[in-house]
mmCIF file of C-alpha atoms in Angstrom:
data_model
loop_
_atom_site.group_PDB
_atom_site.id
_atom_site.type_symbol
_atom_site.label_atom_id
_atom_site.label_comp_id
_atom_site.label_asym_id
_atom_site.label_seq_id
_atom_site.Cartn_x
_atom_site.Cartn_y
_atom_site.Cartn_z
ATOM 1 C CA MET A 1 18.422 17.547 110.406
ATOM 2 C CA HIS A 2 17.199 19.145 113.612
ATOM 3 C CA GLU A 3 19.969 20.198 116.001
ATOM 4 C CA THR A 4 19.768 18.477 119.366
ATOM 5 C CA ILE A 5 20.764 20.418 122.502
ATOM 6 C CA PRO A 6 21.703 18.606 125.730
ATOM 7 C CA ALA A 7 20.039 20.066 128.848
ATOM 8 C CA PHE A 8 18.804 19.365 132.347
ATOM 9 C CA TYR A 9 15.073 19.557 132.986
ATOM 10 C CA PHE A 10 13.712 20.832 136.333
ATOM 11 C CA ASP A 11 10.013 20.554 137.074
ATOM 12 C CA GLY A 12 10.017 23.656 139.293
ATOM 13 C CA LYS A 13 8.717 21.672 142.275
ATOM 14 C CA SER A 14 11.838 19.844 143.399
ATOM 15 C CA SER A 15 15.589 20.117 142.970
ATOM 16 C CA ARG A 16 15.794 16.883 141.011
ATOM 17 C CA ARG A 17 17.211 17.246 137.528
ATOM 18 C CA PHE A 18 16.444 15.102 134.504
ATOM 19 C CA PRO A 19 18.870 14.697 131.567
ATOM 20 C CA VAL A 20 16.998 15.576 128.385
ATOM 21 C CA SER A 21 17.506 16.744 124.815
ATOM 22 C CA LEU A 22 15.922 19.763 123.195
ATOM 23 C CA THR A 23 14.959 20.046 119.553
ATOM 24 C CA VAL A 24 12.670 22.389 117.629
ATOM 25 C CA GLN A 25 10.138 21.105 115.139
ATOM 26 C CA ASP A 26 7.618 23.341 113.374
ATOM 27 C CA ARG A 27 7.942 26.167 115.953
ATOM 28 C CA VAL A 28 7.483 23.699 118.810
ATOM 29 C CA ALA A 29 10.125 22.846 121.421
ATOM 30 C CA VAL A 30 10.298 19.099 121.891
ATOM 31 C CA ILE A 31 11.851 17.598 125.034
ATOM 32 C CA SER A 32 12.961 13.959 124.964
ATOM 33 C CA GLY A 33 14.848 11.725 127.371
ATOM 34 C CA GLU A 34 13.824 11.131 130.983
ATOM 35 C CA VAL A 35 11.056 13.696 130.474
ATOM 36 C CA GLN A 36 8.797 13.942 127.455
ATOM 37 C CA ARG A 37 6.942 17.158 126.678
ATOM 38 C CA ALA A 38 6.392 19.740 123.953
ATOM 39 C CA CYS A 39 5.566 23.429 124.027
ATOM 40 C CA PRO A 40 5.100 26.147 121.378
ATOM 41 C CA LEU A 41 8.094 28.485 121.158
ATOM 42 C CA ALA A 42 5.873 31.526 121.696
ATOM 43 C CA GLU A 43 5.064 30.333 125.213
ATOM 44 C CA LEU A 44 8.683 29.866 126.314
ATOM 45 C CA ARG A 45 10.898 32.430 127.982
ATOM 46 C CA VAL A 46 14.618 32.380 127.181
ATOM 47 C CA SER A 47 17.045 33.928 129.685
ATOM 48 C CA GLU A 48 19.504 36.521 128.526
ATOM 49 C CA ARG A 49 23.076 35.615 127.701
ATOM 50 C CA LEU A 50 25.453 35.984 130.670
ATOM 51 C CA ARG A 51 29.169 35.289 130.676
ATOM 52 C CA HIS A 52 29.300 33.095 133.790
ATOM 53 C CA ALA A 53 25.807 31.611 133.975
ATOM 54 C CA GLN A 54 24.053 28.890 132.028
ATOM 55 C CA ARG A 55 21.068 29.926 129.948
ATOM 56 C CA THR A 56 17.625 28.678 130.831
ATOM 57 C CA VAL A 57 14.375 28.108 128.980
ATOM 58 C CA THR A 58 11.294 28.489 131.202
ATOM 59 C CA PHE A 59 7.939 26.873 130.559
ATOM 60 C CA PRO A 60 4.565 28.484 131.390
ATOM 61 C CA ASP A 61 4.074 26.195 134.430
ATOM 62 C CA GLY A 62 7.433 27.163 135.987
ATOM 63 C CA ALA A 63 9.432 24.162 134.823
ATOM 64 C CA TYR A 64 12.669 25.020 133.075
ATOM 65 C CA LEU A 65 15.625 23.730 131.100
ATOM 66 C CA GLU A 66 19.239 24.395 131.991
ATOM 67 C CA ILE A 67 21.172 24.466 128.720
ATOM 68 C CA LEU A 68 24.465 22.537 128.688
ATOM 69 C CA ASP A 69 25.796 23.567 125.259
ATOM 70 C CA PRO A 70 25.393 27.355 124.912
ATOM 71 C CA VAL A 71 27.125 27.544 121.513
ATOM 72 C CA ALA A 72 24.803 24.975 119.952
ATOM 73 C CA PHE A 73 21.854 26.666 121.677
ATOM 74 C CA ASP A 74 22.777 30.010 120.081
ATOM 75 C CA ARG A 75 22.777 28.329 116.677
ATOM 76 C CA LEU A 76 19.375 26.826 117.404
ATOM 77 C CA LEU A 77 17.988 30.200 118.475
ATOM 78 C CA ALA A 78 19.259 31.747 115.263
ATOM 79 C CA THR A 79 17.325 29.205 113.188
ATOM 80 C CA THR A 80 14.105 30.091 115.044
ATOM 81 C CA GLY A 81 14.521 33.823 114.466
ATOM 82 C CA HIS A 82 14.905 34.514 118.186
ATOM 83 C CA GLU A 83 16.567 37.845 118.909
ATOM 84 C CA ASP A 84 17.779 39.238 122.229
ATOM 85 C CA SER A 85 16.053 42.374 123.448
ATOM 86 C CA PHE A 86 17.571 45.786 122.790
ATOM 87 C CA VAL A 87 18.670 46.091 126.429
ATOM 88 C CA VAL A 88 20.439 42.722 126.330
ATOM 89 C CA ARG A 89 22.176 43.611 123.083
ATOM 90 C CA MET A 90 23.322 46.885 124.644
ATOM 91 C CA GLN A 91 24.690 44.998 127.642
ATOM 92 C CA GLN A 92 26.643 42.667 125.407
ATOM 93 C CA SER A 93 28.261 45.561 123.521
ATOM 94 C CA TRP A 94 30.995 47.690 125.096
ATOM 95 C CA ARG A 95 29.794 50.622 123.006
ATOM 96 C CA GLY A 96 26.269 50.102 124.279
ATOM 97 C CA ALA A 97 27.471 49.804 127.873
ATOM 98 C CA LEU A 98 29.493 52.996 127.489
ATOM 99 C CA ALA A 99 26.509 54.820 125.993
ATOM 100 C CA ALA A 100 24.277 53.595 128.817
ATOM 101 C CA PHE A 101 26.812 54.766 131.390
ATOM 102 C CA ALA A 102 27.048 58.181 129.748
ATOM 103 C CA LEU A 103 23.252 58.464 129.609
ATOM 104 C CA THR A 104 22.922 57.481 133.278
ATOM 105 C CA ALA A 105 25.596 59.994 134.269
ATOM 106 C CA ALA A 106 23.815 62.719 132.292
ATOM 107 C CA VAL A 107 20.456 61.911 133.913
ATOM 108 C CA LEU A 108 22.017 61.957 137.399
ATOM 109 C CA PHE A 109 23.825 65.236 136.675
ATOM 110 C CA LEU A 110 20.703 66.949 135.335
ATOM 111 C CA GLY A 111 18.685 65.560 138.230
ATOM 112 C CA TYR A 112 21.199 66.960 140.717
ATOM 113 C CA LEU A 113 21.283 70.288 138.889
ATOM 114 C CA TYR A 114 17.552 70.825 138.358
ATOM 115 C CA ALA A 115 15.255 68.141 139.809
ATOM 116 C CA LEU A 116 16.905 67.964 143.234
ATOM 117 C CA PRO A 117 16.766 71.738 143.929
ATOM 118 C CA ALA A 118 13.154 71.853 142.753
ATOM 119 C CA ALA A 119 12.186 68.944 144.996
ATOM 120 C CA ALA A 120 14.118 70.413 147.921
ATOM 121 C CA GLY A 121 12.434 73.786 147.412
ATOM 122 C CA PHE A 122 9.003 72.169 147.453
ATOM 123 C CA ALA A 123 9.889 70.178 150.584
ATOM 124 C CA ALA A 124 11.266 73.286 152.318
ATOM 125 C CA ARG A 125 8.044 75.203 151.685
ATOM 126 C CA ALA A 126 5.941 72.272 152.903
ATOM 127 C CA LEU A 127 7.984 71.608 156.052
ATOM 128 C CA PRO A 128 6.072 72.351 159.277
ATOM 129 C CA GLU A 129 7.262 75.348 161.279
ATOM 130 C CA GLN A 130 7.753 73.098 164.305
ATOM 131 C CA ALA A 131 10.317 71.027 162.383
ATOM 132 C CA GLU A 132 12.228 74.166 161.392
ATOM 133 C CA ARG A 133 12.282 75.359 165.009
ATOM 134 C CA MET A 134 13.587 71.992 166.171
ATOM 135 C CA ILE A 135 16.345 71.865 163.543
ATOM 136 C CA GLY A 136 17.369 75.472 164.159
ATOM 137 C CA GLY A 137 17.349 75.030 167.942
ATOM 138 C CA GLU A 138 19.474 71.890 167.804
ATOM 139 C CA THR A 139 21.917 73.546 165.416
ATOM 140 C CA LEU A 140 22.316 76.636 167.594
ATOM 141 C CA ALA A 141 22.858 74.426 170.661
ATOM 142 C CA PHE A 142 25.515 72.498 168.739
ATOM 143 C CA LEU A 143 27.246 75.725 167.695
ATOM 144 C CA ASP A 144 27.101 77.094 171.230
ATOM 145 C CA ARG A 145 28.918 73.997 172.457
ATOM 146 C CA ARG A 146 31.571 73.999 169.739
ATOM 147 C CA LEU A 147 32.136 77.395 168.143
ATOM 148 C CA LEU A 148 30.216 80.162 169.885
ATOM 149 C CA GLU A 149 30.288 81.872 173.266
ATOM 150 C CA PRO A 150 28.002 84.402 174.965
ATOM 151 C CA SER A 151 28.296 87.861 173.444
ATOM 152 C CA ALA A 152 30.597 90.320 175.195
ATOM 153 C CA MET A 153 28.937 93.272 173.468
ATOM 154 C CA PRO A 154 27.245 95.714 175.868
ATOM 155 C CA PRO A 155 23.485 95.024 176.095
ATOM 156 C CA ALA A 156 22.687 98.610 175.100
ATOM 157 C CA ARG A 157 24.697 98.217 171.901
ATOM 158 C CA ARG A 158 22.973 94.920 171.068
ATOM 159 C CA ASP A 159 19.546 96.423 171.723
ATOM 160 C CA ALA A 160 20.314 99.437 169.528
ATOM 161 C CA LEU A 161 21.357 97.280 166.553
ATOM 162 C CA ALA A 162 18.344 94.965 166.933
ATOM 163 C CA ALA A 163 15.926 97.897 167.299
ATOM 164 C CA ARG A 164 17.291 99.657 164.213
ATOM 165 C CA PHE A 165 16.971 96.567 162.052
ATOM 166 C CA LYS A 166 13.483 95.837 163.391
ATOM 167 C CA ALA A 167 12.399 99.336 162.362
ATOM 168 C CA MET A 168 13.496 98.759 158.763
ATOM 169 C CA VAL A 169 10.912 98.041 156.074
ATOM 170 C CA THR A 170 11.271 94.743 154.231
ATOM 171 C CA PRO A 171 11.307 94.878 150.411
ATOM 172 C CA ARG A 172 8.154 92.807 150.070
ATOM 173 C CA PRO A 173 5.397 91.507 152.328
ATOM 174 C CA GLY A 174 5.462 88.106 153.994
ATOM 175 C CA ALA A 175 8.852 88.410 155.696
ATOM 176 C CA PRO A 176 9.387 85.589 158.192
ATOM 177 C CA GLY A 177 9.612 86.126 161.921
ATOM 178 C CA TYR A 178 13.207 86.404 163.064
ATOM 179 C CA GLU A 179 15.359 86.975 166.132
ATOM 180 C CA ILE A 180 18.831 88.490 166.111
ATOM 181 C CA VAL A 181 21.068 86.352 168.317
ATOM 182 C CA PHE A 182 24.364 87.901 169.390
ATOM 183 C CA ARG A 183 27.334 85.631 170.026
ATOM 184 C CA LYS A 184 31.094 85.793 170.373
ATOM 185 C CA SER A 185 32.793 83.545 167.822
ATOM 186 C CA ARG A 186 35.862 81.345 168.120
ATOM 187 C CA ILE A 187 36.369 81.400 164.348
ATOM 188 C CA GLY A 188 36.207 85.109 163.612
ATOM 189 C CA PRO A 189 33.652 87.486 162.077
ATOM 190 C CA ASN A 190 30.513 85.764 160.902
ATOM 191 C CA ALA A 191 26.765 86.079 160.419
ATOM 192 C CA PHE A 192 24.309 83.400 159.375
ATOM 193 C CA ALA A 193 20.636 82.535 159.512
ATOM 194 C CA LEU A 194 19.075 79.381 160.918
ATOM 195 C CA PRO A 195 15.833 77.912 159.551
ATOM 196 C CA SER A 196 14.120 78.529 162.894
ATOM 197 C CA GLY A 197 14.419 82.285 162.292
ATOM 198 C CA GLN A 198 17.492 83.149 164.342
ATOM 199 C CA ILE A 199 20.034 85.396 162.653
ATOM 200 C CA VAL A 200 23.331 84.869 164.451
ATOM 201 C CA LEU A 201 25.496 87.990 164.455
ATOM 202 C CA THR A 202 28.948 87.763 166.024
ATOM 203 C CA ASP A 203 30.722 90.463 168.029
ATOM 204 C CA GLU A 204 33.667 90.092 165.687
ATOM 205 C CA ILE A 205 31.772 91.048 162.524
ATOM 206 C CA VAL A 206 30.224 94.101 164.242
ATOM 207 C CA ASP A 207 33.664 95.229 165.460
ATOM 208 C CA LEU A 208 35.271 94.582 162.082
ATOM 209 C CA LEU A 209 32.692 96.487 160.070
ATOM 210 C CA ASN A 210 32.535 99.399 162.556
ATOM 211 C CA ASP A 211 29.704 100.690 160.398
ATOM 212 C CA ASP A 212 26.086 100.281 161.441
ATOM 213 C CA ASP A 213 24.808 100.656 157.868
ATOM 214 C CA ALA A 214 27.075 97.780 156.808
ATOM 215 C CA VAL A 215 25.802 95.705 159.743
ATOM 216 C CA MET A 216 22.234 96.397 158.585
ATOM 217 C CA ALA A 217 23.254 95.257 155.100
ATOM 218 C CA VAL A 218 24.610 91.961 156.440
ATOM 219 C CA LEU A 219 21.430 91.401 158.453
ATOM 220 C CA ALA A 220 19.285 92.214 155.409
ATOM 221 C CA HIS A 221 21.244 89.685 153.371
ATOM 222 C CA GLU A 222 20.656 86.987 155.975
ATOM 223 C CA LEU A 223 16.968 87.902 156.227
ATOM 224 C CA GLY A 224 16.841 87.390 152.455
ATOM 225 C CA HIS A 225 18.063 83.829 152.943
ATOM 226 C CA LEU A 226 15.349 83.297 155.532
ATOM 227 C CA HIS A 227 12.627 84.815 153.357
ATOM 228 C CA GLU A 228 13.621 82.615 150.422
ATOM 229 C CA ARG A 229 14.140 79.581 152.734
ATOM 230 C CA HIS A 230 17.526 78.963 151.179
ATOM 231 C CA LEU A 231 19.114 77.254 154.161
ATOM 232 C CA MET A 232 16.270 74.794 154.619
ATOM 233 C CA GLN A 233 16.377 73.996 150.918
ATOM 234 C CA ARG A 234 20.124 73.390 150.986
ATOM 235 C CA MET A 235 19.861 71.275 154.115
ATOM 236 C CA ILE A 236 17.127 69.148 152.546
ATOM 237 C CA GLN A 237 19.250 68.725 149.415
ATOM 238 C CA GLY A 238 22.163 67.553 151.551
ATOM 239 C CA THR A 239 20.068 65.099 153.519
ATOM 240 C CA MET A 240 18.334 63.844 150.363
ATOM 241 C CA ILE A 241 21.745 63.031 148.900
ATOM 242 C CA GLY A 242 22.725 61.394 152.177
ATOM 243 C CA ALA A 243 19.477 59.428 152.274
ATOM 244 C CA ALA A 244 20.052 58.246 148.706
ATOM 245 C CA ALA A 245 23.527 57.124 149.742
ATOM 246 C CA THR A 246 22.132 55.154 152.681
ATOM 247 C CA VAL A 247 19.854 53.261 150.300
ATOM 248 C CA LEU A 248 23.050 52.030 148.670
ATOM 249 C CA PHE A 249 25.337 51.809 151.707
ATOM 250 C CA GLY A 250 23.048 51.586 154.774
ATOM 251 C CA ASP A 251 23.295 53.333 158.179
ATOM 252 C CA VAL A 252 20.331 55.722 157.984
ATOM 253 C CA SER A 253 21.056 56.969 161.514
ATOM 254 C CA SER A 254 24.160 58.751 160.259
ATOM 255 C CA VAL A 255 22.005 61.076 158.127
ATOM 256 C CA VAL A 256 19.959 62.218 161.125
ATOM 257 C CA ALA A 257 22.972 62.572 163.387
ATOM 258 C CA SER A 258 24.904 64.637 160.850
ATOM 259 C CA ILE A 259 22.281 67.387 160.322
ATOM 260 C CA PRO A 260 24.060 69.985 162.531
ATOM 261 C CA THR A 261 27.419 69.393 160.838
ATOM 262 C CA ILE A 262 25.785 69.431 157.399
ATOM 263 C CA MET A 263 24.409 72.865 158.191
ATOM 264 C CA LEU A 264 27.836 74.070 159.279
ATOM 265 C CA ASP A 265 29.344 73.120 155.948
ATOM 266 C CA LEU A 266 26.550 74.321 153.649
ATOM 267 C CA LYS A 267 27.488 76.620 150.824
ATOM 268 C CA TYR A 268 24.707 78.552 149.156
ATOM 269 C CA SER A 269 24.403 78.287 145.412
ATOM 270 C CA ARG A 270 25.238 81.305 143.284
ATOM 271 C CA ASP A 271 21.553 81.769 142.498
ATOM 272 C CA ALA A 272 20.694 81.789 146.210
ATOM 273 C CA GLU A 273 23.414 84.358 146.901
ATOM 274 C CA ARG A 274 22.208 86.574 144.089
ATOM 275 C CA GLU A 275 18.674 86.394 145.469
ATOM 276 C CA ALA A 276 19.858 87.258 148.986
ATOM 277 C CA ASP A 277 22.038 90.102 147.656
ATOM 278 C CA ASP A 278 19.115 91.464 145.617
ATOM 279 C CA TYR A 279 16.878 91.215 148.677
ATOM 280 C CA ALA A 280 19.421 93.137 150.783
ATOM 281 C CA VAL A 281 19.885 95.823 148.124
ATOM 282 C CA ALA A 282 16.110 96.297 147.807
ATOM 283 C CA MET A 283 15.745 96.493 151.579
ATOM 284 C CA LEU A 284 18.570 99.003 151.926
ATOM 285 C CA LYS A 285 17.092 101.190 149.192
ATOM 286 C CA ALA A 286 13.644 101.003 150.773
ATOM 287 C CA ASN A 287 15.121 102.378 153.986
ATOM 288 C CA GLY A 288 17.255 105.135 152.473
ATOM 289 C CA ILE A 289 20.592 103.433 153.022
ATOM 290 C CA GLY A 290 21.630 102.314 149.553
ATOM 291 C CA PRO A 291 23.582 99.289 148.276
ATOM 292 C CA ALA A 292 26.982 100.859 149.029
ATOM 293 C CA ALA A 293 26.609 99.591 152.603
ATOM 294 C CA LEU A 294 26.496 95.994 151.377
ATOM 295 C CA ILE A 295 29.548 96.590 149.209
ATOM 296 C CA ARG A 296 31.430 98.052 152.182
ATOM 297 C CA SER A 297 30.656 94.961 154.244
ATOM 298 C CA PHE A 298 32.116 92.679 151.562
ATOM 299 C CA GLU A 299 35.184 94.867 151.125
ATOM 300 C CA ALA A 300 35.858 95.081 154.858
ATOM 301 C CA LEU A 301 35.586 91.327 155.315
ATOM 302 C CA GLU A 302 37.772 90.580 152.310
ATOM 303 C CA LYS A 303 40.402 93.150 153.275
ATOM 304 C CA GLU A 304 40.642 92.017 156.886
ATOM 305 C CA THR A 305 40.542 88.239 156.506
ATOM 306 C CA GLY A 306 40.805 87.472 152.776
ATOM 307 C CA ASP A 307 40.047 83.853 151.914
ATOM 308 C CA ARG A 308 40.153 82.931 155.590
ATOM 309 C CA SER A 309 36.891 84.709 156.340
ATOM 310 C CA PRO A 310 34.343 82.132 157.543
ATOM 311 C CA TYR A 311 31.591 84.423 156.259
ATOM 312 C CA LEU A 312 32.958 84.813 152.749
ATOM 313 C CA SER A 313 34.139 81.196 152.564
ATOM 314 C CA SER A 314 30.507 80.029 152.549
ATOM 315 C CA HIS A 315 29.597 82.463 149.761
ATOM 316 C CA PRO A 316 30.700 83.019 146.151
ATOM 317 C CA PRO A 317 33.721 85.354 145.563
ATOM 318 C CA ALA A 318 33.183 88.821 147.035
ATOM 319 C CA ALA A 319 34.661 90.594 143.989
ATOM 320 C CA GLU A 320 32.088 88.958 141.719
ATOM 321 C CA ARG A 321 29.221 89.994 143.974
ATOM 322 C CA ILE A 322 30.511 93.549 144.394
ATOM 323 C CA GLU A 323 30.799 93.995 140.640
ATOM 324 C CA ARG A 324 27.272 92.697 140.152
ATOM 325 C CA ILE A 325 25.819 95.088 142.769
ATOM 326 C CA ARG A 326 27.699 98.043 141.277
ATOM 327 C CA SER A 327 26.560 97.275 137.747
ATOM 328 C CA ALA A 328 22.926 97.106 138.898
ATOM 329 C CA ARG A 329 22.981 100.448 140.748
#
């Protein structure tokens, strides 16, 4: 005997429903009741099983059945050899759902670790110079309002430091244009590069180091970040993550408005720091100074301010970097 399944039939053109019965005969679905029609099973589309929704059977012309007895319908499907897709079966299994979650997490983690930096690096290299100047200018203006003040260092002293660094040979050709910007800081000794080419050097870090070779080492390190476009890459990574979040949560304007604060909180990756350290060491050697000057700058900053140093707080541990530089000498 053929099992009969109660259902409602919808013609796909109106909201009117028709009480019908569904049976299967010789691989053909037969509808009887207020509507009479038949259709080969191969032409029908069966919806996946959901806990809180009725299953449907859709016809090629858009009409569909709404199944009223899901248990009997499952038995009928079994007799026809119908099998849910692999994805549906995974969704119905807690083991499958857990495996899918773990796979998704792994893909996201690997994407964050490898694909995102690669994409950000490509975008940073392709970004127009005008955009970098705009971002750097807005960031410096933001910092001048919040954290920085005009330098109190005598102009002759500033000129001497800038002239000495300008006379130094870079370790490889293609160094970007830069400008050393002197500022007094409200948060202590610091130095950082902006994507527009400004290297901000604070009075406090010059006074703390009290060593022009060490100051040159700090500037060389920051020029390394500029040459490798590390800051732009990190900023793009941060905004790409923010943009992805806005796709889920909305408010795109918050990404644009937060660029200056994102740049304040950026921490370079260990690879970026190694590259900038290597760049500084090569530059110091090329100019007869030697890597000891870079080591002295780290030691002075760590000794004076420890973990509170705003310069070291945005970089990996100083001890690790010092040991690496010493072992490579």
